[in-house]
Short mmCIF file of C-alpha atoms in Angstrom, two decimals:
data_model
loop_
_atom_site.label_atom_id
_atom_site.label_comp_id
_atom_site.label_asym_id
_atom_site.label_seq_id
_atom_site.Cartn_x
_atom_site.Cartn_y
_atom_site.Cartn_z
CA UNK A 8 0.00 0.00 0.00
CA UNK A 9 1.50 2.99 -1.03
CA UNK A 10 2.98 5.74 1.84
CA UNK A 11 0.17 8.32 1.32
CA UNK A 12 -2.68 5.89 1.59
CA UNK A 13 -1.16 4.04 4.78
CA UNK A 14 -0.99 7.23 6.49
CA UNK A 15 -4.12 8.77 5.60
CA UNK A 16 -5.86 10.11 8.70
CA UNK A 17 -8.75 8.18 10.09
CA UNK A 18 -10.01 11.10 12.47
CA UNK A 19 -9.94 14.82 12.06
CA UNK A 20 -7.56 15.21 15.03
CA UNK A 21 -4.94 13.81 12.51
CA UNK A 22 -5.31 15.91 9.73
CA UNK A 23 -2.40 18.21 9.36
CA UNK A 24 -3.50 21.23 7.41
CA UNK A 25 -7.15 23.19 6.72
CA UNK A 26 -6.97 24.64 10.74
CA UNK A 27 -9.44 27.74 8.81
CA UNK A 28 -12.34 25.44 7.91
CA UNK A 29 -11.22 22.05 11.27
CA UNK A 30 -9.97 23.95 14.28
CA UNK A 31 -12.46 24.48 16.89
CA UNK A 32 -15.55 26.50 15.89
CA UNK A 33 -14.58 26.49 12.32
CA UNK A 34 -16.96 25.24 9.74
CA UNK A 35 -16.25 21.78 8.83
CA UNK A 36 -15.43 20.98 12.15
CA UNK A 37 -18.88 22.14 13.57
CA UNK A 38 -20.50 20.14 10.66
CA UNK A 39 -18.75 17.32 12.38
CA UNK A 40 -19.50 18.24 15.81
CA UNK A 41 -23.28 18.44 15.72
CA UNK A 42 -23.22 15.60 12.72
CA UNK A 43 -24.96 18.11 10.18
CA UNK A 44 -24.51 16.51 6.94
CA UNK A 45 -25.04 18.67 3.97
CA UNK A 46 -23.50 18.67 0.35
CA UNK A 47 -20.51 20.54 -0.21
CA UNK A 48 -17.91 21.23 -3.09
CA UNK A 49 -14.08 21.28 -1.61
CA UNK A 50 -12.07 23.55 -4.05
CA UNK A 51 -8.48 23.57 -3.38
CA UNK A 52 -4.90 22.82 -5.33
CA UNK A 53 -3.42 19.14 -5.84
CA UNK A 54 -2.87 17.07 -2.67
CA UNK A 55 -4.14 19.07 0.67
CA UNK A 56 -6.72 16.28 1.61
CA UNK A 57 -10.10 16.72 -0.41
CA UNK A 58 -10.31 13.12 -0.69
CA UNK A 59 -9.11 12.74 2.90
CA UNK A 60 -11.81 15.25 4.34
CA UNK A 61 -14.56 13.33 2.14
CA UNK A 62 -13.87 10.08 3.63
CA UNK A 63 -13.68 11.10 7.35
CA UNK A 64 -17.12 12.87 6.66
CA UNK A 65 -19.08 9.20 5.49
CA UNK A 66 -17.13 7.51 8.47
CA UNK A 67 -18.24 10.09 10.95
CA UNK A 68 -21.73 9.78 9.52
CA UNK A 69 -21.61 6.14 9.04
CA UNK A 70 -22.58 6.49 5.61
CA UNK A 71 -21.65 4.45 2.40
CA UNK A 72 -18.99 6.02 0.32
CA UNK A 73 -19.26 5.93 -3.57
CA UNK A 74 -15.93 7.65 -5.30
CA UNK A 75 -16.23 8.15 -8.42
CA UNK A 76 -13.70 10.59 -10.91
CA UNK A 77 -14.81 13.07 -13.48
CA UNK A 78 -12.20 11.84 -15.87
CA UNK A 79 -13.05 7.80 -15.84
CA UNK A 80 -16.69 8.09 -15.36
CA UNK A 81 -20.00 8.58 -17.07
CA UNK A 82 -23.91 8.98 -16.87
CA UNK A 83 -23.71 4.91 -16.34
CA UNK A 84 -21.57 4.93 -13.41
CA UNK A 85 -23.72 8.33 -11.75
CA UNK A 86 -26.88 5.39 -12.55
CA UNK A 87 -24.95 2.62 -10.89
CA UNK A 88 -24.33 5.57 -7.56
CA UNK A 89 -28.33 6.23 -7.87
CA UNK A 90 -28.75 2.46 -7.62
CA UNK A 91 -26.26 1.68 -4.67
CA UNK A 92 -27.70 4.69 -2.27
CA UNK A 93 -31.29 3.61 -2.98
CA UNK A 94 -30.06 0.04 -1.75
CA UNK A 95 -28.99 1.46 0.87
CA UNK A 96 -31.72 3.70 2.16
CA UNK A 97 -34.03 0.59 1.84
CA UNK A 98 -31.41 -0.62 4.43
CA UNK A 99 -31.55 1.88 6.58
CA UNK A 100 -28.35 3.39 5.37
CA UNK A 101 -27.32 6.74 4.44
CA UNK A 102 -24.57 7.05 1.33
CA UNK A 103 -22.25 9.74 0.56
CA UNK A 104 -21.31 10.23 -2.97
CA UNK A 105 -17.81 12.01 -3.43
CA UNK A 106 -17.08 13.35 -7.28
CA UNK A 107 -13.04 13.83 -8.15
CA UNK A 108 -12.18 16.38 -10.20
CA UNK A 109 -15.97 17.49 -10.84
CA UNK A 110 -14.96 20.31 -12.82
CA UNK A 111 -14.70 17.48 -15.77
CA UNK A 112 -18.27 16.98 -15.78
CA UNK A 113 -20.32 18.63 -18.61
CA UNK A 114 -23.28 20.93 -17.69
CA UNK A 115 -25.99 17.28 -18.55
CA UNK A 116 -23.39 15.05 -16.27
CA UNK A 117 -23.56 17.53 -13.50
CA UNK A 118 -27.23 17.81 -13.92
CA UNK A 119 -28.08 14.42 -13.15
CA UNK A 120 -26.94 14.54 -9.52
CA UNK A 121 -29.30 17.35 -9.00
CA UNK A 122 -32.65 15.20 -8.03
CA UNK A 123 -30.98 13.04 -6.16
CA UNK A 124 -29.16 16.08 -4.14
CA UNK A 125 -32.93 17.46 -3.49
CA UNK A 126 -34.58 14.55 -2.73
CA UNK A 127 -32.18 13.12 0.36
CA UNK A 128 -30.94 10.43 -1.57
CA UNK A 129 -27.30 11.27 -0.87
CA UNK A 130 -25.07 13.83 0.28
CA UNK A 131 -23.03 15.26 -2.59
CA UNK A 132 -19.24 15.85 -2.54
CA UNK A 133 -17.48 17.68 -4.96
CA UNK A 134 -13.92 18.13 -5.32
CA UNK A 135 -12.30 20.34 -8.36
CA UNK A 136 -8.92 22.26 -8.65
CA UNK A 137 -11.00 24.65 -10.56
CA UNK A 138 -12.98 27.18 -9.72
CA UNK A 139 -16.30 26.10 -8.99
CA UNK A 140 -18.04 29.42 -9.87
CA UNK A 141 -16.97 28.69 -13.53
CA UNK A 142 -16.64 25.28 -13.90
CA UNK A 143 -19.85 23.84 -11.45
CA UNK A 144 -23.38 24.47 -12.85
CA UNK A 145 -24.83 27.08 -11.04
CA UNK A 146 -28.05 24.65 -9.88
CA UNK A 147 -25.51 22.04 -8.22
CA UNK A 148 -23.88 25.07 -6.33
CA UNK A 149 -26.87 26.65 -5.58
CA UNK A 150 -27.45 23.36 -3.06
CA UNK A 151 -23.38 22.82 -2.21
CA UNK A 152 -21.43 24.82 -0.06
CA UNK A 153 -18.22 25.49 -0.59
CA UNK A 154 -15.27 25.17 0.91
CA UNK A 155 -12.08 26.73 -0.18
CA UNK A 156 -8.77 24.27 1.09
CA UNK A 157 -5.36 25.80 0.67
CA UNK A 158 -1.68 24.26 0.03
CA UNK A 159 0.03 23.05 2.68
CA UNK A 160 2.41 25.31 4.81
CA UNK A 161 6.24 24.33 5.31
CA UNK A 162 5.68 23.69 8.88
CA UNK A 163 2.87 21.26 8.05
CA UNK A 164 4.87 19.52 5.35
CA UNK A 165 7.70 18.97 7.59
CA UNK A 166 5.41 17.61 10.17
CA UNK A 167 3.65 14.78 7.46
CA UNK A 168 7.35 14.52 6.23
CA UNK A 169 8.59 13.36 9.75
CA UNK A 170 5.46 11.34 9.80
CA UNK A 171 6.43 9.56 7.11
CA UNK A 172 9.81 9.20 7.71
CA UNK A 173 9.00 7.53 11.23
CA UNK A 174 6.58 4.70 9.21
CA UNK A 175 9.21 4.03 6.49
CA UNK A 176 11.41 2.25 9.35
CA UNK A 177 11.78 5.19 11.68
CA UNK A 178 14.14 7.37 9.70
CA UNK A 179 15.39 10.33 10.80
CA UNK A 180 16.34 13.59 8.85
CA UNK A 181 18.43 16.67 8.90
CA UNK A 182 16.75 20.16 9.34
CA UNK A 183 18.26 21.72 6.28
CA UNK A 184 16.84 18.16 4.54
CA UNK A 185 13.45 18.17 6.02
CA UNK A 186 13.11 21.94 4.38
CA UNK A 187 14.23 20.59 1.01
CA UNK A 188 11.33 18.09 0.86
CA UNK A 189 9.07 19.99 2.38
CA UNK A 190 9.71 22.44 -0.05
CA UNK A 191 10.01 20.25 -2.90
CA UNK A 192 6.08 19.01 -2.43
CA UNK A 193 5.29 22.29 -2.76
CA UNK A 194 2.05 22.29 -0.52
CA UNK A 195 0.99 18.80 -2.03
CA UNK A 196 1.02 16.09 0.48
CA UNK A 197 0.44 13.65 -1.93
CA UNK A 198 4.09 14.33 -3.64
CA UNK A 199 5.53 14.75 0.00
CA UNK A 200 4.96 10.98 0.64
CA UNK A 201 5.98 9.79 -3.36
CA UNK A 202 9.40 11.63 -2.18
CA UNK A 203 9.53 10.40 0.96
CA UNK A 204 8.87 6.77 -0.30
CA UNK A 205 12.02 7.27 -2.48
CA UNK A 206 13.90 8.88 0.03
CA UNK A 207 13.65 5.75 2.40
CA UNK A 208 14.25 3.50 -0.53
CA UNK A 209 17.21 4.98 -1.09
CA UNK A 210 18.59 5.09 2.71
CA UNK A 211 17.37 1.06 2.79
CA UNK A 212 19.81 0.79 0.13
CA UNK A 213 22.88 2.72 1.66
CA UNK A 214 22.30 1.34 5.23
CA UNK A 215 21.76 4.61 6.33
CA UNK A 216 19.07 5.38 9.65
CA UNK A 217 19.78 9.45 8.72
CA UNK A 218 18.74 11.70 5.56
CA UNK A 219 20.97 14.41 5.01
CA UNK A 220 21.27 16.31 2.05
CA UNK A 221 23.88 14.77 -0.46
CA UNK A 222 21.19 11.33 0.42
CA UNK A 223 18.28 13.02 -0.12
CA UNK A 224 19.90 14.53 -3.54
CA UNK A 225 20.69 11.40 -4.54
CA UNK A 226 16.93 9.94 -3.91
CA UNK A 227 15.19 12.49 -5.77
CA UNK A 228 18.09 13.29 -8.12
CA UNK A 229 15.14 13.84 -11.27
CA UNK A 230 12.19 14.75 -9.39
CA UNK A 231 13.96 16.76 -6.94
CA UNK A 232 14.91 19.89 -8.79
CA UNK A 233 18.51 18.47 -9.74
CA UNK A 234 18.64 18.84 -13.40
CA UNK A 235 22.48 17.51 -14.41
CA UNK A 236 25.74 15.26 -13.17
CA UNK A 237 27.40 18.88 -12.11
CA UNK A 238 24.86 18.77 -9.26
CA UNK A 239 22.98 22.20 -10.33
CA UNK A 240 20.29 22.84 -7.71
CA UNK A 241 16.55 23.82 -8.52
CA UNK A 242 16.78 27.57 -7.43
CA UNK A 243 20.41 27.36 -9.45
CA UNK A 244 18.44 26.45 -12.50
CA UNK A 245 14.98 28.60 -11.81
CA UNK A 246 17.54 31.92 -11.24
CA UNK A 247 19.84 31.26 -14.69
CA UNK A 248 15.90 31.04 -16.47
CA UNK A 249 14.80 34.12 -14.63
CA UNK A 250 17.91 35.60 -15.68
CA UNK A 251 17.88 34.82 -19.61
CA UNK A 252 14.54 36.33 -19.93
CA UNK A 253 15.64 39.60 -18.26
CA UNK A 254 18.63 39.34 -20.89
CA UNK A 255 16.53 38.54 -23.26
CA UNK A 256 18.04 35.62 -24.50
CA UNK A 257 15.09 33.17 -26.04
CA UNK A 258 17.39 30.49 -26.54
CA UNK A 259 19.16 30.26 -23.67
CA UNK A 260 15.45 30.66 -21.74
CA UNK A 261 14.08 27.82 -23.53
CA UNK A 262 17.26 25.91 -22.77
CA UNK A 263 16.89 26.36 -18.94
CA UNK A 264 13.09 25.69 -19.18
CA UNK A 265 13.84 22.54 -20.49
CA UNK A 266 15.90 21.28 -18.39
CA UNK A 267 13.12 22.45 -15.48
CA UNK A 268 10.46 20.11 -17.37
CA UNK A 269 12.50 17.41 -18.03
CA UNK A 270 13.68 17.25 -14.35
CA UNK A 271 9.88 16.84 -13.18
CA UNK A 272 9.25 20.33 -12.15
CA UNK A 273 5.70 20.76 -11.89
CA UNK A 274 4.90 23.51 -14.70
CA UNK A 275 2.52 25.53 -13.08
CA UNK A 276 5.50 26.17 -10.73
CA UNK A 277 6.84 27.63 -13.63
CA UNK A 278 4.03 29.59 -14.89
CA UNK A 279 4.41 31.33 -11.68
CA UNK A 280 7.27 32.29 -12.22
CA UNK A 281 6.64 33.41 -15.65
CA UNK A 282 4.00 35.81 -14.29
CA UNK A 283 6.33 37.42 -11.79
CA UNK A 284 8.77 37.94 -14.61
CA UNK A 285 6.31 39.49 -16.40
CA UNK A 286 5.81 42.40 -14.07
CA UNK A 287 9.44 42.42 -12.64
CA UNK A 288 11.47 42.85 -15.79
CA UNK A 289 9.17 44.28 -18.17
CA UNK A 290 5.76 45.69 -16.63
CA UNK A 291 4.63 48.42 -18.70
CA UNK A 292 7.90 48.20 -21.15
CA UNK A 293 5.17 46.02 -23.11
CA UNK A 294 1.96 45.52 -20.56
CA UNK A 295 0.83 42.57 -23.26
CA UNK A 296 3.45 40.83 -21.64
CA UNK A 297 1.54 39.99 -18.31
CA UNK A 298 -1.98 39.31 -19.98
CA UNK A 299 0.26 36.49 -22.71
CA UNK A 300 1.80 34.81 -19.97
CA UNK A 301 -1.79 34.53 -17.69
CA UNK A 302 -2.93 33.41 -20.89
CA UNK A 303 -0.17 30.47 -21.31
CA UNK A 304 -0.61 29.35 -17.57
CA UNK A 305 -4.72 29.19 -17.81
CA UNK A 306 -3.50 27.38 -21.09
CA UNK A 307 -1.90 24.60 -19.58
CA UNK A 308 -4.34 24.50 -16.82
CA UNK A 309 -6.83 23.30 -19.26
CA UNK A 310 -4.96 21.10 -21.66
CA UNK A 311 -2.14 19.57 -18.86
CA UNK A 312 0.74 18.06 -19.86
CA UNK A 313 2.55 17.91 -22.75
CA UNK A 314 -0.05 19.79 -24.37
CA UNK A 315 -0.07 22.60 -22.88
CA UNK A 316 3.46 23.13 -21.91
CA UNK A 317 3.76 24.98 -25.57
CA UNK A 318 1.91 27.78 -24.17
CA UNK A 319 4.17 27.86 -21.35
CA UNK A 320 7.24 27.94 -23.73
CA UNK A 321 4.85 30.40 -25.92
CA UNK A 322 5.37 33.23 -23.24
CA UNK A 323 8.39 32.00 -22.09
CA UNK A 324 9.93 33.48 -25.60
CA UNK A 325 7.78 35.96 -25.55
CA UNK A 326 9.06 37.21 -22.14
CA UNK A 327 12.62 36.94 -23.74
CA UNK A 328 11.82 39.23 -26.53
CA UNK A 329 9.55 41.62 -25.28
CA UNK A 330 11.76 45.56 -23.92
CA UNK A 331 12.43 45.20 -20.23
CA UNK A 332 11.97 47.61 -17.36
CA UNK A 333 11.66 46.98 -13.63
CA UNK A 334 10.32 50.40 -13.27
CA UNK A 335 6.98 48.82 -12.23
CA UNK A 336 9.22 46.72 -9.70
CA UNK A 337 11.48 49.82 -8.54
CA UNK A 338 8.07 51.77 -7.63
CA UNK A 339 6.45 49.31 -5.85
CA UNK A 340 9.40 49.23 -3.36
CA UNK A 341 9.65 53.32 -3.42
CA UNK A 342 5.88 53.14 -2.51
CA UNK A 343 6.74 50.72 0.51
CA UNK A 344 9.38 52.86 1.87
CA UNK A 345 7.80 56.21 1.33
CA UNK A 346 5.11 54.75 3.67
CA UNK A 347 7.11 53.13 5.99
CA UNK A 348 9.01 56.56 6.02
CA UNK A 349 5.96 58.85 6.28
CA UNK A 350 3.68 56.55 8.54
CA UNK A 351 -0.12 57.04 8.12
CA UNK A 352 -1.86 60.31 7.40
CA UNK A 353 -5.28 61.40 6.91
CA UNK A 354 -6.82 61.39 3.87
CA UNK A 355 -7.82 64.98 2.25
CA UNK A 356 -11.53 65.85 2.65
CA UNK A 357 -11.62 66.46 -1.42
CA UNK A 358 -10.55 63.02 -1.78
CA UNK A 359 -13.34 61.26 0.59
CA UNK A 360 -16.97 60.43 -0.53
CA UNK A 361 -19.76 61.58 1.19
CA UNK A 362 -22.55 59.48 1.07
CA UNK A 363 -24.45 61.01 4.01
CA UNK A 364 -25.49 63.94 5.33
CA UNK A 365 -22.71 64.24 8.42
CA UNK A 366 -20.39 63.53 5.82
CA UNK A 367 -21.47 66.22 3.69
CA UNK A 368 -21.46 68.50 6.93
CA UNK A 369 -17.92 68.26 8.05
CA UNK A 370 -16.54 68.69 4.85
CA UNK A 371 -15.72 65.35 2.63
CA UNK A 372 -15.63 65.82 -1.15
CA UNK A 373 -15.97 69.38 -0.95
CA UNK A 374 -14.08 70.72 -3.40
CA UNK A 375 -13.27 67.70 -5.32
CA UNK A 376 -12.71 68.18 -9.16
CA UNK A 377 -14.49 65.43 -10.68
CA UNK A 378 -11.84 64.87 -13.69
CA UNK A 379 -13.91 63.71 -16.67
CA UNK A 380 -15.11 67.69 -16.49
CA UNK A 381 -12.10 69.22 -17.38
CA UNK A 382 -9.95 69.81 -20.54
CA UNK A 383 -8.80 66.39 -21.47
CA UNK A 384 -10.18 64.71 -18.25
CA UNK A 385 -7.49 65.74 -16.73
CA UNK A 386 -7.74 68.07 -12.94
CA UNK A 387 -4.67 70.13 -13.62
CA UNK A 388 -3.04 71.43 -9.96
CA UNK A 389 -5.33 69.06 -8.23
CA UNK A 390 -3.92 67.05 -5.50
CA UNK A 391 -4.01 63.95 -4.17
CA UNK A 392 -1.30 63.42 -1.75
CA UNK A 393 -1.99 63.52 1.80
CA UNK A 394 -1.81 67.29 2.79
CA UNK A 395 1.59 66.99 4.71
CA UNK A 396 3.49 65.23 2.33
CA UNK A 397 5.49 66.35 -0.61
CA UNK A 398 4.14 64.73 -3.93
CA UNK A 399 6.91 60.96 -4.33
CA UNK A 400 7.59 60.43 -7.90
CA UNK A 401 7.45 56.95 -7.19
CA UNK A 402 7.15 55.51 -10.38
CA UNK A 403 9.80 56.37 -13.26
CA UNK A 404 9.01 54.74 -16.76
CA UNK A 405 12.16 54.24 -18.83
CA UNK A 406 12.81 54.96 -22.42
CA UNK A 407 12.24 51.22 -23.19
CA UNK A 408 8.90 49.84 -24.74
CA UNK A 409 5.49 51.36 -23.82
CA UNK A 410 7.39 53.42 -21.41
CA UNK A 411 8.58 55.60 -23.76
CA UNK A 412 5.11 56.84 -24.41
CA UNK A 413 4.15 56.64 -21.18
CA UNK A 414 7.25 58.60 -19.80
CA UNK A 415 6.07 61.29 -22.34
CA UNK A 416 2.36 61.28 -21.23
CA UNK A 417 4.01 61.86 -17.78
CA UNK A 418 5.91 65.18 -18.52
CA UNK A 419 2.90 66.46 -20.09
CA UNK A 420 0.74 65.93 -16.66
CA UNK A 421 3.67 67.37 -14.85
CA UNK A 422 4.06 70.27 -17.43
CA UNK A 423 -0.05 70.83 -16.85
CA UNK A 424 -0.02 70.47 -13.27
CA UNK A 425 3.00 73.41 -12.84
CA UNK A 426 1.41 75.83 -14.51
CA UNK A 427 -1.72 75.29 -13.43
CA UNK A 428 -0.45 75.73 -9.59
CA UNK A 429 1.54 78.77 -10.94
CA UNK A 430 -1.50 80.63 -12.23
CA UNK A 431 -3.21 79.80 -8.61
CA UNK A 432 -0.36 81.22 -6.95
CA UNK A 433 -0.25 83.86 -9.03
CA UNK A 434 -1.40 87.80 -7.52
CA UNK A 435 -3.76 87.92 -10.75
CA UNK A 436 -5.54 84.71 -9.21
CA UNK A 437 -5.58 86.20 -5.85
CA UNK A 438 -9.10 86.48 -4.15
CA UNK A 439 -10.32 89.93 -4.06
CA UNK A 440 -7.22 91.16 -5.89
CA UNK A 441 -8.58 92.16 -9.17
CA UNK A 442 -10.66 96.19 -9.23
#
C-alpha cells in the first residue's frame, strides 16, 4: 500500500492542514461536531486532503462512500451511484457520494446529480482544482457549499514529512533536509509521501538510519529539482531562467526551461514564475506581456501536460523578446518605503466620498474636481497626496517599450499640473485682488 494511503488520517484530530475550515468553531469541524450533513464542493490545489476530508465525513456519519472521478466516469456509473444509495436507504443506510475532479463533468453530467441532491438520496461531494463558480453548474452550487482548502504550509509539510519518515522504518532527517522536501512538495502532500517513499528507498539501500542532504539529492536526483551530473540545484536552474529572460536571451530561456520540465518540475510552478517575470522585468515596457503569460498558464491548466506546456514555452519566448523595465518593480518598493518613512496620514476631505449627510457636513468631497469635467479629463493642480506630504515620484518609466510613451504622457501631466499651480499662486488669481 503505497505511503500516502497508509498514512491517511482516520479522524480529524490527525489531519495536518485546513486549521481555517477544522480547528475548533470552524466550519467543517462544527459540521462534524453536531453531525450536520449537507453537500458541499471542496475547491483547493493538488494534494491538501479533499479526498481525505470526504472520507472522514461518510465515516463520521456512518454512511456508504461511492468515489467516483470526473475523468473515468460517465452517466452509467452516476446510474450505478443512484442504484447503490437507494439500496442502501431501503437498508436503513445513508450514502455519501464524493465526485473527483468534478470540474470534468459537462453541464448534462452535473445535472443528473441534481434530483438526487434534493430529494435526500445522498449527500453530494465535490472536489475540483478549478474554480467552482466557472466550472460547477450554477443549480448544483446553488445546493453545495463550498469550501475553499489551501496548500500546505512548510511547517505542516515537515510535520507529514517526519510522519512519514518515522513509518518508512523510523528514519530520521536533517533540518536543512526536512526543508528541502518539504519544499520540494510544494504544498501537495500527496508528492511529499511519493518523495519520501524514495527517500527511504534509497537510505534502505545505503544502510543509512539518517537523511541528510547529499542522500536526499541522490533519492530524488530527477524529481527533486537536480537537473544535471554537475549537481545544479533547482533555485540554481529557476535563477539562470529568470535571468535569460531579463537578458533577453530566447534560446538560452528555452534551454533552462527545459531542463526544469525534463527534471519533473511541476509547470505551473513555472508559470508562476513566468508571471512574476512578467511584471518584474518588463511591466509596462510592453503591458501585453503579463496578460500572454496569464494566458499560457490558464493554457496549460486546461490542456495539462505535454499539451499545454507549448503555451508555457509560448510566453516564455515571448518574455525573452519583449523591452524590459523593472520600473513597475522599482516603484512598488519606493511606494513601501515612502510609507514606511511617512507613517499614516489622513486622507484629504476632497478626496473622501460623502454618502451622508454628516459627511457632507464636516466637509468630505468638498471641493473635489471630478476629472472627466475638465480639458482632457485631466484636474490640472489638483492634488491627491496627503496634505503633509510632498508629492513621491514613485514611479519612473524608462525609455524602453510602452514606457517611452508613457514617460512622455508623464511630462505632459507634470508640465499641466505646474502651470496650473503657478497661475493659482499667481497675484492675478488672488481672491479679491482684481478692481
Amino acid at each position: 500500500m503505497p505511503l500516502a494511503e497508509r498514512l491517511r488520517p482516520h479522524s480529524l484530530d490527525d489531519v495536518v492542514g485546513q486549521s481555517h475550515l477544522l480547528a475548533p468553531g470552524k466550519p467543517l469541524r462544527l459540521a462534524f461536531d453536531t453531525r450536520r450533513l449537507h453537500s458541499m464542493i471542496l475547491w483547493g490545489p493538488p494534494g491538501v486532503g479533499k479526498t481525505t476530508l470526504a472520507r472522514l465525513i461518510a465515516q463520521q456519519f456512518e454512511a456508504q462512500f461511492i468515489a467516483i472521478s470526473a475523468v473515468l466516469a460517465g452517466v452509467k456509473d452516476i446510474r450505478d451511484a443512484v442504484l447503490l444509495a437507494e439500496q442502501a436507504r431501503a437498508a436503513g443506510r445513508s450514502t455519501l457520494v464524493f465526485v473527483d475532479e468534478v470540474h470534468r463533468f459537462n453541464k448534462s453530467q452535473q445535472d443528473a446529480f441534481l434530483p438526487h441532491v434534493e430529494s435526500g438520496l445522498f449527500t453530494f461531494i465535490g472536489a475540483t482544482t478549478e474554480n467552482p463558480s466557472f466550472e460547477v453548474n450554477s443549480a448544483l452550487l446553488s445546493r453545495a457549499t463550498v469550501y475553499v482548502l489551501q496548500p500546505l504550509s512548510a511547517d505542516e509539510l515537515q510535520t507529514l514529512a517526519r510522519r512519514g519518515l518515522a513509518a518508512s522504518g523510523g528514519l530520521e532527517i536533517e533540518p536543512q533536509a526536512l526543508a528541502l522536501l518539504a519544499a520540494h512538495a510544494d504544498g501537495d502532500a500527496r508528492r511529499l509521501f511519493n518523495a519520501v517513499e524514495a527517500v527511504a528507498a534509497a537510505a534502505g539501500e545505503a544502510g543509512r538510519r539518517l537523511v541528510d542532504l547529499p542522500l536526499l539529492e541522490a533519492a530524488l536526483s530527477e524529481a527533486l529539482r537536480r537537473y544535471d551530473k554537475g549537481g545544479d540545484q533547482f533555485y540554481d536552474v529557476i535563477s539562470a531562467l529568470h535571468k535569460s529572460v531579463r537578458g533577453s536571451d530566447p534560446d538560452a530561456a528555452l534551454y533552462w526551461m527545459a531542463r526544469m520540465l525534463d527534471g519533473g518540475v511541476d509547470p505551473l510552478y513555472i508559470g508562476r514564475r513566468l508571471i512574476r517575470m512578467a511584471s518584474e522585468d518588463i511591466g509596462l515596457a510592453d503591458p501585453r506581456a503579463l496578460g500572454h503569460t496569464l494566458d499560457a498558464v490558464a493554457a496549460f491548466e486546461r490542456l495539462g501536460s505535454p499539451e499545454g506546456e507549448l503555451a508555457l514555452v509560448q510566453a516564455v519566448l515571448y518574455l525573452a523578446i519583449a523591452p524590459k523595465s523593472n520600473a513597475v518593480y522599482r516603484a512598488a518598493g519606493e511606494a513601501r518605503r515612502f510609507v514606511r518613512e511617512h507613517g499614516t496620514q489622513a486622507v484629504p476631505m476632497h478626496l473622501r466620498n460623502a454618502p451622508t449627510k454628516l459627511m457632507k457636513q464636516i466637509g468630505a468631497a468638498q471641493g473635489y474636481r471630478y476629472a472627466h469635467d475638465e480639458p482632457g479629463a485631466f484636474a490640472a493642480g489638483e492634488r491627491y497626496f496627503p496634505e503633509a506630504l510632498p508629492e513621491a515620484r514613485l514611479y519612473r518609466p524608462t525609455e524602453r517599450g510602452q514606457e517611452a510613451r508613457i514617460a512622455e504622457r508623464m511630462a505632459e501631466l507634470q508640465r499641466l499640473n505646474r502651470q496650473a499651480r503657478a497661475a493659482a499662486a499667481s497675484p492675478e488669481s488672488a481672491p479679491g485682488d482684481k478692481a
